[in-house]
Coordinates of C-alpha atoms and ligand atoms in Angstrom, one line a residue:
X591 CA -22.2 12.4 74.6
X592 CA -20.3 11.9 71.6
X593 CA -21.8 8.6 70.2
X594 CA -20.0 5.2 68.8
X595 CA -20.2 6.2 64.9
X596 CA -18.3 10.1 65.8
X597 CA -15.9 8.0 67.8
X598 CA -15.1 5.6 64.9
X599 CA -15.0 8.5 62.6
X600 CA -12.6 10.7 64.2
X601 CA -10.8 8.0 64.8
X602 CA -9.9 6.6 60.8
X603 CA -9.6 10.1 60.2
X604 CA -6.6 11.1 62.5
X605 CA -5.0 7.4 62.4
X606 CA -3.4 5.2 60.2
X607 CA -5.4 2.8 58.2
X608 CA -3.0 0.1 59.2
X609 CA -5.6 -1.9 61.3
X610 CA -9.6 -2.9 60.4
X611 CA -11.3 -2.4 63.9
X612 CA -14.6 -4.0 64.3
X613 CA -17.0 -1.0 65.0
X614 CA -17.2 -0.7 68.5
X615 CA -15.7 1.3 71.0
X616 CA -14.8 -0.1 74.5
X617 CA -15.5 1.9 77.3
X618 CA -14.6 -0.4 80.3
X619 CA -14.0 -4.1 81.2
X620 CA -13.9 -6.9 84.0
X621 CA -13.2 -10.1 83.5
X622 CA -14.0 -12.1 80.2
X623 CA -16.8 -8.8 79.6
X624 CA -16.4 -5.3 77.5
X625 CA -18.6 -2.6 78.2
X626 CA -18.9 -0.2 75.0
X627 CA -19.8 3.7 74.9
X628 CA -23.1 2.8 74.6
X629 CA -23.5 0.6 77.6
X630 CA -23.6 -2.6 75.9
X631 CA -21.8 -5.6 77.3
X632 CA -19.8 -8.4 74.9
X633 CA -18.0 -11.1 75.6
X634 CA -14.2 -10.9 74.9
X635 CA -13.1 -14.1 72.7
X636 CA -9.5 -12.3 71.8
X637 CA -8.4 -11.2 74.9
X638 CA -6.0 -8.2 73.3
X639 CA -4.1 -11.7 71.1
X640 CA -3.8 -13.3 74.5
X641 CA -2.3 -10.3 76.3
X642 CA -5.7 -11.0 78.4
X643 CA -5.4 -14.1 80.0
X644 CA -5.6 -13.7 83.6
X645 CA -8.6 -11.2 82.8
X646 CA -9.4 -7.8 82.3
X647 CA -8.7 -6.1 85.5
X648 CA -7.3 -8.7 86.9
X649 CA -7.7 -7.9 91.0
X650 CA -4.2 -8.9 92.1
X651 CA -2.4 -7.5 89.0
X652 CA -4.5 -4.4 89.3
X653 CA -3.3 -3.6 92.5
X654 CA 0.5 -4.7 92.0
X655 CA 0.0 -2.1 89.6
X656 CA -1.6 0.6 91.5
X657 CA 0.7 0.3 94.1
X658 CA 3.8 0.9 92.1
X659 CA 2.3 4.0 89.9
X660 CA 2.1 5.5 93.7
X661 CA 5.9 4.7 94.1
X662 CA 7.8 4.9 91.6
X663 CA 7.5 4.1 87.7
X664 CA 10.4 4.6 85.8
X665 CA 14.4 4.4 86.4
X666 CA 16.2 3.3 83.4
X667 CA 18.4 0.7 83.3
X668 CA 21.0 3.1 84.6
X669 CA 20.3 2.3 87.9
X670 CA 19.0 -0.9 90.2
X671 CA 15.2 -0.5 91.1
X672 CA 13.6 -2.4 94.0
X673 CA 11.5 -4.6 91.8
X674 CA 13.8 -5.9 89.0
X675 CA 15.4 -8.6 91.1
X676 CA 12.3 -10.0 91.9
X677 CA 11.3 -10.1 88.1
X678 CA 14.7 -11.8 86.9
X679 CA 14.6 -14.4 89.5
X680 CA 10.9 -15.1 88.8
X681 CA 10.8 -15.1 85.3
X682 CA 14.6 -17.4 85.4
X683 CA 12.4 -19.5 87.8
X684 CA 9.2 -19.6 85.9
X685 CA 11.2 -20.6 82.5
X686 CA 13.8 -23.0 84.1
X687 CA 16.8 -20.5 82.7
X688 CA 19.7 -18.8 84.2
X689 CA 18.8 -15.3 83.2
X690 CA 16.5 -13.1 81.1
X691 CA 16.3 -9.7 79.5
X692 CA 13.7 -7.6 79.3
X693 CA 12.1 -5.3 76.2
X694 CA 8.9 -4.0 76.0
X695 CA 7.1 -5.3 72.9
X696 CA 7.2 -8.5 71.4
X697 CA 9.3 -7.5 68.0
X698 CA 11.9 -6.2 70.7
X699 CA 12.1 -9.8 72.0
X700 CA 12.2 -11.4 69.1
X701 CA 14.7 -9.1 68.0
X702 CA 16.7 -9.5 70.9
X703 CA 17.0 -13.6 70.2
X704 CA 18.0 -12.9 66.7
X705 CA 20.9 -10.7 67.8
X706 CA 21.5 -13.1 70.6
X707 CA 21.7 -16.6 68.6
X708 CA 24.1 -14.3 65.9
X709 CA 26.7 -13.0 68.8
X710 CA 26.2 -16.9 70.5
X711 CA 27.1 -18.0 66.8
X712 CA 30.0 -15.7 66.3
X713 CA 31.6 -16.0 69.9
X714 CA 30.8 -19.5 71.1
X715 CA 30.2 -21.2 67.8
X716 CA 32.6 -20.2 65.9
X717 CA 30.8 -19.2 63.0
X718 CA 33.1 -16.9 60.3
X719 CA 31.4 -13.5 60.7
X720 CA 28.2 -12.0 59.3
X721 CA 27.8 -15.8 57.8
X722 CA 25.3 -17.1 60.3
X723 CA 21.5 -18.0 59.1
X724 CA 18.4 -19.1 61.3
X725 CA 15.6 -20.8 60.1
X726 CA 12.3 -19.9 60.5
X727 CA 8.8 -21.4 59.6
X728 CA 6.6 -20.4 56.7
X729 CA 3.2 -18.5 57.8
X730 CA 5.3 -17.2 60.7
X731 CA 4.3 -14.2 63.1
X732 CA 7.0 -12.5 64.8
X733 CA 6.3 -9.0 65.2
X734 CA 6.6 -6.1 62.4
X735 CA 10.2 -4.6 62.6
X736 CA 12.2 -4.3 59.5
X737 CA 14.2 -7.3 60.1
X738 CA 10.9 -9.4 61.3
X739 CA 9.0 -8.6 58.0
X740 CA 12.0 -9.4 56.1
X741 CA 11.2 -13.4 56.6
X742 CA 7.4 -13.0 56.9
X743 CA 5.5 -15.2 54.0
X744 CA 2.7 -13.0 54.2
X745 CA 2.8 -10.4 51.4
X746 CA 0.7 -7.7 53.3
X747 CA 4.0 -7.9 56.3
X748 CA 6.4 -8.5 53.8
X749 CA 5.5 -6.8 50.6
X750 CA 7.7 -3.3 49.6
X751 CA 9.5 -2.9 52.9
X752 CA 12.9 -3.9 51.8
X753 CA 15.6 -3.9 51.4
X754 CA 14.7 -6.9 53.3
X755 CA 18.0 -8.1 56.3
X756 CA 19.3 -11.6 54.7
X757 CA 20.5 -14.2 57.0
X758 CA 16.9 -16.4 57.2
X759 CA 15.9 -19.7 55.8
X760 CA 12.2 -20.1 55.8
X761 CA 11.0 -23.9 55.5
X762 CA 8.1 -25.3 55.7
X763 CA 6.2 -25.5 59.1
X764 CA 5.5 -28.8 60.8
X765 CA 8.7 -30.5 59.3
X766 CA 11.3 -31.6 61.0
X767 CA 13.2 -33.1 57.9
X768 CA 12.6 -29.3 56.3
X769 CA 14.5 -28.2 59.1
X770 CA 17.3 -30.8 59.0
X771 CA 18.0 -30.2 55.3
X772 CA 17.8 -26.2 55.4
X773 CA 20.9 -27.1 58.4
X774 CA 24.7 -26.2 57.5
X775 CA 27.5 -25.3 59.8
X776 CA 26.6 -21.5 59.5
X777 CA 23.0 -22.1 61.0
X778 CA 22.8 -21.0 64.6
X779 CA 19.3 -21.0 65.2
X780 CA 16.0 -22.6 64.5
X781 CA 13.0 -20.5 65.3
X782 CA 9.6 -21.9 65.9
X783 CA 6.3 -20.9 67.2
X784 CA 5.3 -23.9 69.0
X785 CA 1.7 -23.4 67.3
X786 CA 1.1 -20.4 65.0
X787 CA -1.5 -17.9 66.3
X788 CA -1.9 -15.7 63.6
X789 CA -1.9 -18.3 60.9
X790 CA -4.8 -19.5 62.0
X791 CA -4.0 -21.1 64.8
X792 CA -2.2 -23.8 63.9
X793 CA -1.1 -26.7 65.4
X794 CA 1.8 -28.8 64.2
X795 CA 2.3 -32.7 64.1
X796 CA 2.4 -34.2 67.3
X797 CA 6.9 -34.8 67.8
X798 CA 7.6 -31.9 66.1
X799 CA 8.9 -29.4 68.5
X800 CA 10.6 -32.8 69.8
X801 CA 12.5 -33.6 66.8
X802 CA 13.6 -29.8 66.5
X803 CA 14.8 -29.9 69.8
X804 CA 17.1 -33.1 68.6
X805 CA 18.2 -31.7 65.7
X806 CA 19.1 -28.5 67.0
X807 CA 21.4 -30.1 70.1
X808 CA 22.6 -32.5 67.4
X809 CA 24.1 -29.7 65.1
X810 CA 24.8 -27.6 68.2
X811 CA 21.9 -24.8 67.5
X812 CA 19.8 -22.9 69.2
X813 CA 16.6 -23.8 69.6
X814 CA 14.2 -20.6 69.8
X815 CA 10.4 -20.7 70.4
X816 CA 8.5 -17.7 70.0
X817 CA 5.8 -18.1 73.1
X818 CA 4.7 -14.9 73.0
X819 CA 1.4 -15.9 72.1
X820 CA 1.3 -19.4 72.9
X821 CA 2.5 -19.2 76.1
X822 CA 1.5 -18.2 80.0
X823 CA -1.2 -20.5 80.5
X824 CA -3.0 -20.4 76.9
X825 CA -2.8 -23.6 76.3
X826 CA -3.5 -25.0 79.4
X827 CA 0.4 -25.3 80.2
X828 CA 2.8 -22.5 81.5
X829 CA 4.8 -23.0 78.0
X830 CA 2.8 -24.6 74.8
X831 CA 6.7 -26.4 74.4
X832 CA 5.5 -28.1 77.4
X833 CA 3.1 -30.1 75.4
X834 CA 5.7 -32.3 74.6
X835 CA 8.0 -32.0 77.1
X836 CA 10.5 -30.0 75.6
X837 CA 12.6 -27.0 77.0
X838 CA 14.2 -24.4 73.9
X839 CA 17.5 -23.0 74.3
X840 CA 15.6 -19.5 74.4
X841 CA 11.9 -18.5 75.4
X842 CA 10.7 -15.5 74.0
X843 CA 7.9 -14.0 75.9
X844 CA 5.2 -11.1 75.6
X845 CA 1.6 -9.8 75.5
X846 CA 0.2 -12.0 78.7
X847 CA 3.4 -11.2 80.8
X848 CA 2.2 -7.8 80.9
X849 CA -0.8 -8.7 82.6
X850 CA -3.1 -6.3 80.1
X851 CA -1.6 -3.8 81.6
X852 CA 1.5 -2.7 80.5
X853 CA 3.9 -3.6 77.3
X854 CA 6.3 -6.4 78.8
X855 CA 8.4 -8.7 76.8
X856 CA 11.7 -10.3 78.0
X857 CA 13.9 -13.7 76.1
X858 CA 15.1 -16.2 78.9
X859 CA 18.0 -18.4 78.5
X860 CA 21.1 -20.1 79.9
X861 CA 24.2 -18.0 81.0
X862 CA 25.8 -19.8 78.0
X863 CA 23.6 -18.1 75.3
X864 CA 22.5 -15.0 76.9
X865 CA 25.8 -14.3 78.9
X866 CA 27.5 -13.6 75.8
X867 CA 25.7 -10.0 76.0
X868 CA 27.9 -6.9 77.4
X869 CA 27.0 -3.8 78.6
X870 CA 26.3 -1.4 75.6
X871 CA 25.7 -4.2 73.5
X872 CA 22.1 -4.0 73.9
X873 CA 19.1 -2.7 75.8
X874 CA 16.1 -0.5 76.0
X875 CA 14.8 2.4 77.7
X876 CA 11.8 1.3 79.3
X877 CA 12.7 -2.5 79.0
X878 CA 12.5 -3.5 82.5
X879 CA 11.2 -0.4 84.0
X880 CA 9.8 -0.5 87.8
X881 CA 6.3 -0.4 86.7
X882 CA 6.6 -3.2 84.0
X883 CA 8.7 -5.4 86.6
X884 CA 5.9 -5.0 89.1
X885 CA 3.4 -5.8 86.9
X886 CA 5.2 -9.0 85.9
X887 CA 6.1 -9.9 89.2
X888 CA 2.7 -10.4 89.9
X889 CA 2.0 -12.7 86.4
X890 CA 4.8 -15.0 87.2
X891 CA 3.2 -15.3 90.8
X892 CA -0.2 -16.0 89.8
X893 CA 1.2 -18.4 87.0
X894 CA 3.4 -20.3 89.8
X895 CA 0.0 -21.6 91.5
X896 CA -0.6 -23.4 88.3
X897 CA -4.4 -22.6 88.7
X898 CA -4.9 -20.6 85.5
X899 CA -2.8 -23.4 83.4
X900 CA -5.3 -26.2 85.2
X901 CA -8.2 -23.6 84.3
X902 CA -7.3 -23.3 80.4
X903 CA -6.5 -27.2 79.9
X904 CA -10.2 -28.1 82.2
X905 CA -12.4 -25.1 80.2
X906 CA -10.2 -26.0 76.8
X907 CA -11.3 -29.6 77.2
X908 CA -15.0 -28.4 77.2
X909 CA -14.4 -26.0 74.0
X910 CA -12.8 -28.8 72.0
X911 CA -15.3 -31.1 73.2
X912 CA -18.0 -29.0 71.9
X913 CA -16.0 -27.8 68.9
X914 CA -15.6 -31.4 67.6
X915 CA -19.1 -32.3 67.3
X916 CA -19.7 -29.1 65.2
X917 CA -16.9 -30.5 62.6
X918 CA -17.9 -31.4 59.4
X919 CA -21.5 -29.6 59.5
X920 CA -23.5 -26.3 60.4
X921 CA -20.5 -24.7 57.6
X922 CA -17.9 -25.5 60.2
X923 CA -15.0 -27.0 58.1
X924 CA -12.3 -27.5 61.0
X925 CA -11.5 -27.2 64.3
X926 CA -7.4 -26.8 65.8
X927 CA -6.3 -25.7 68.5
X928 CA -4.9 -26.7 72.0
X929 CA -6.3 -25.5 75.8
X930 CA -8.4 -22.2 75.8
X931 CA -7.5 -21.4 72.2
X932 CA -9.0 -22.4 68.7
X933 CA -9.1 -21.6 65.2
X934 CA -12.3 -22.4 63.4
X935 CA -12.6 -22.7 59.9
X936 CA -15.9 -21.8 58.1
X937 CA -16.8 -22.5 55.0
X938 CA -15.3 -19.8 53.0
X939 CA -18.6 -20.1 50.5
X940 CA -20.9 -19.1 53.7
X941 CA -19.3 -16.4 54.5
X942 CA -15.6 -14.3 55.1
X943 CA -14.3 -14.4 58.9
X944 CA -14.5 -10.5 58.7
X945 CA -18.8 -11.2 58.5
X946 CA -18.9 -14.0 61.1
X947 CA -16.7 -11.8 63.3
X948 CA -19.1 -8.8 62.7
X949 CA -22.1 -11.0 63.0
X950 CA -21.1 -12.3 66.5
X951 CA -20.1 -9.0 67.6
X952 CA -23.9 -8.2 67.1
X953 CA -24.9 -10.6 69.2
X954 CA -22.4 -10.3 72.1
X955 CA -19.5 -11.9 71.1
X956 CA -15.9 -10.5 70.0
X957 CA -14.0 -12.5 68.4
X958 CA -11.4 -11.9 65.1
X959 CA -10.9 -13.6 61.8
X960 CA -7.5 -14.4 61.0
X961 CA -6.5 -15.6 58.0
X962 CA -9.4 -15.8 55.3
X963 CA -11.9 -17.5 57.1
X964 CA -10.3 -18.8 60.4
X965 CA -12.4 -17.3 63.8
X966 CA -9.9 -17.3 66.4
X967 CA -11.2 -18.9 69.9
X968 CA -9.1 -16.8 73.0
X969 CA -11.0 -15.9 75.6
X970 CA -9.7 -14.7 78.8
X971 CA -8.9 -17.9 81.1
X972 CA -11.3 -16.3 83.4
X973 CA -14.2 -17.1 81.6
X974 CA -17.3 -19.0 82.8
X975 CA -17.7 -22.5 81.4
X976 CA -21.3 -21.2 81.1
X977 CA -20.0 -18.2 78.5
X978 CA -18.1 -20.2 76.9
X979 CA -20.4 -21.9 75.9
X980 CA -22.6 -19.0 75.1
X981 CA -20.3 -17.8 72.8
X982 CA -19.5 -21.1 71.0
X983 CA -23.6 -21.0 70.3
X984 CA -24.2 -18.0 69.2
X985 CA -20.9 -18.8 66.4
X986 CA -23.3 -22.3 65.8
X987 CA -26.4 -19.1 65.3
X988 CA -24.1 -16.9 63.1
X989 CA -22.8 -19.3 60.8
X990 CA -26.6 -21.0 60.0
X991 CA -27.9 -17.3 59.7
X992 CA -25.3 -16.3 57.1
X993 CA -25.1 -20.2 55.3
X994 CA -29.1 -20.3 55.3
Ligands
PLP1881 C1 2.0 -10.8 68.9 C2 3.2 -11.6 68.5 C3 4.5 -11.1 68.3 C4 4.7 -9.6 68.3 O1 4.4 -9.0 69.5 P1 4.2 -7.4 69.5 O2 4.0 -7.1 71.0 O3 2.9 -7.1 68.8 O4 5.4 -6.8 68.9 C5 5.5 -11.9 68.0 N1 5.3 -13.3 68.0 C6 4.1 -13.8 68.2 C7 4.0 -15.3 68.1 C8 3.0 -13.0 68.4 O5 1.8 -13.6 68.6

C-alpha cells in the first residue's frame, strides 16, 4: 500500500502549488469523523469551508443522491428535467424570493449577482450604460474569478492578475456611514458578507446589515449578501442575515447547498431583479443539472425542519460559552464568531495558525488557520456536544504546549 508521505508527494509533484494541505490524506468519512490512509480517525473542525454541515455522508442526502446517479444525471438546460421544479420552488421557498438561478460554484454565483444588479441597473434603474459601481467590503471573500480578484484586498487574490474589471468601490467593513458616503446615483449594488469567513471570521457591529438594508432601499440599490458561507444553518439560523431580521434584495448561495456532495450554487431574488434575465443572456452547463437539483432538493428539505439551525444555535451556545472563558489567557487573544462557527485568535508570539493547525491535527483534530493566526471553529452541525468539546481541549493542550 502506497503510504501517506508517497501520496503527498505525487501529489505536489503533479499539482499546482496553489493550496498548502495539511499532510494527511483522507480516505473515508461519516459524520463530524475522517478516516486517513493509515486508519487514523480525526475530527473535522472545517467541514470542506462549511460545504459539510449536515455531515459527511449525510444518510438522507446520500441516498437522494444515489438514487438519481441510477436515473439520470445530466440534461442541460436545454431541456426540463423531473427534479428542477422541485429545486426552484424549494430554494424560492427556503429564501422567501420569487425565483432563483442556479451555477455550480460559488464565483459563478457571485458572478451571476454582479451581472444581475448591472442589467437591473441599466434596465430598471436607469443607470447611463457601463456607469454602474457596487460596493463591496474590505477583507472580502468572494470566490477567485478575474472579475472577483479584481476587488479582493488581499494581495495574494489580488496581486498581478489584472488588468483588474473596474466598476467596485471597496469601503471599509462594518460601516454603514462607509457605505452611505461611497453611494451616488450610479451605485446599484451593495455587497456584503453578513460575517466574513475567510477574514477570520468576522463578525460585524450589531445593526449593521440593518442599516445597509435602509440605505440600500433608501437610494433604491440592491442589497446583495454573499451567504455562501455564512449561510444554511451555520450560524444557527437558515440565513446569518436572519440575525437581525433582515431579508437582501439577492441571496447568493453555495458550498452547504450541495450537501458535500456535489458543486451547487444558485442567487435567489424577486421577479423584479432577477426577471430582468433573458434567454441567452446567461447560464451554465451543469448549473442546475438533475443530479445537483436532487441533491439540493434534499438540503432545502432537511433545512425546512429547522432541526440543524436549532442544533448549530444549541451546540454554538456551548462553544462560545466555553470559548469565552478561555479569552484573555492560555495565549488565546480573541474569540468571534456566531452559532457553530468561530475564529480564534492566538497569540501570534506563541505560535503561527499554520503550527496550532498542524499541532491539533496530531492530536485528532482538523481545523485551518486563516488569516495569520486566526483557527477557524466549523465543524459539521452533526457533531457531538461531547467532541466538541474534545476538540476545543485539545486547542486549550496545543496552544500551552507550543506557548510553554
Ligand atoms: C467559498 C466562498 C466563495 C466562493 O465559493 P467557491 O465555490 O469556492 O467558488 C464565495 N463567497 C464566500 C463568502 C465564500 O466563503
Amino acid at each position: 500500500m502506497t503510504t501517506t508521505a508517497e501520496l503527498i508527494e505525487l501529489s505536489e509533484r503533479r499539482s499546482a502549488h496553489n493550496y498548502h494541505p495539511l499532510p494527511i490524506v483522507i480516505h473515508e468519512a461519516q459524520g463530524a469523523w475522517v478516516v486517513d490512509v493509515e486508519g487514523k480517525r480525526y475530527l473535522d473542525c472545517l467541514s470542506g469551508y462549511s460545504s459539510l454541515n449536515f455531515g459527511h455522508g449525510n444518510p438522507k442526502i446520500i441516498e437522494a443522491a444515489r438514487e438519481q446517479l441510477g436515473r439520470l444525471t445530466l440534461t442541460s438546460r436545454a431541456f426540463f428535467h423531473d427534479q428542477f421544479a422541485a429545486f426552484a420552488a424549494g430554494l424560492a421557498g427556503l429564501t422567501g424570493k420569487d425565483m432563483v438561478l442556479p451555477m455550480n460554484t460559488g464565483a459563478e454565483a457571485v458572478e451571476t449577482a454582479i451581472k444581475v444588479a448591472r442589467k437591473w441597473g441599466y434596465q430598471v434603474k436607469g443607470v447611463p450604460r457601463d456607469q454602474a459601481n457596487i460596493i463591496v467590503m474590505e477583507d472580502n471573500f468572494h470566490g477567485r474569478t478575474t472579475t472577483i480578484v479584481s476587488f479582493s484586498t488581499d494581495p495574494d487574490a489580488h496581486d498581478d492578475f489584472g488588468p483588474y474589471t473596474p466598476g467596485f468601490r471597496i469601503v471599509k467593513y462594518g460601516s454603514a456611514e462607509a457605505v452611505r458616503e461611497a453611494l451616488d446615483a450610479n451605485t446599484v449594488a451593495v455587497m456584503v458578507e453578513p460575517i466574513q469567513g475567510e477574514a477570520g471570521v468576522l463578525v460585524p457591529p450589531d445593526g449593521y446589515l440593518r442599516q445597509i438594508r435602509e440605505i440600500c432601499t433608501e437610494n433604491n440599490v440592491l442589497m446583495i449578501a454573499d451567504e455562501i458561507q455564512s449561510g444554511l444553518g451555520r450560524t444557527g439560523d437558515t440565513f446569518a442575515c436572519d440575525h437581525e431580521g433582515v431579508v437582501p434584495d439577492v441571496y447568493v448561495l453555495g458550498k452547504a447547498l450541495g450537501g458535500g456532495v456535489v458543486p451547487v450554487s444558485a442567487i435567489a431574488a424577486d421577479e423584479n431583479v432577477l426577471g430582468v434575465i433573458k434567454p441567452g443572456q446567461h447560464g451554465s452547463t451543469f448549473g442546475g443539472n438533475p443530479l445537483a437539483c436532487a441533491v439540493a432538493n434534499a438540503v432545502i428539505e432537511i433545512l425546512n425542519t429547522g432541526e440543524y439551525q436549532a442544533r448549530a444555535r444549541e451546540l454554538g451556545g456551548v462553544l462560545h460559552e466555553r470559548l469565552r472563558g478561555l479569552t484573555g489567557q492560555n495565549g488565546v487573544v480573541a474569540v468571534r464568531g456566531r452559532g457553530l462557527w468561530a475564529g480564534v485568535d492566538i497569540d501570534p508570539s506563541i505560535a503561527t495558525g499554520r503550527e496550532v493547525s498542524e499541532a491539533l491535527m496530531r492530536r485528532g483534530v482538523l481545523a485551518k488557520d486563516t488569516h495569520g493566526s486566526t483557527i477557524r471553529l466549523a465543524p459539521p452541525i452533526v457533531i457531538s456536544e461531547e467532541d466538541l468539546l474534545w476538540a476545543v481541549d485539545q486547542l486549550v493542550d496545543v496552544v500551552g504546549e507550543l506557548g510553554g
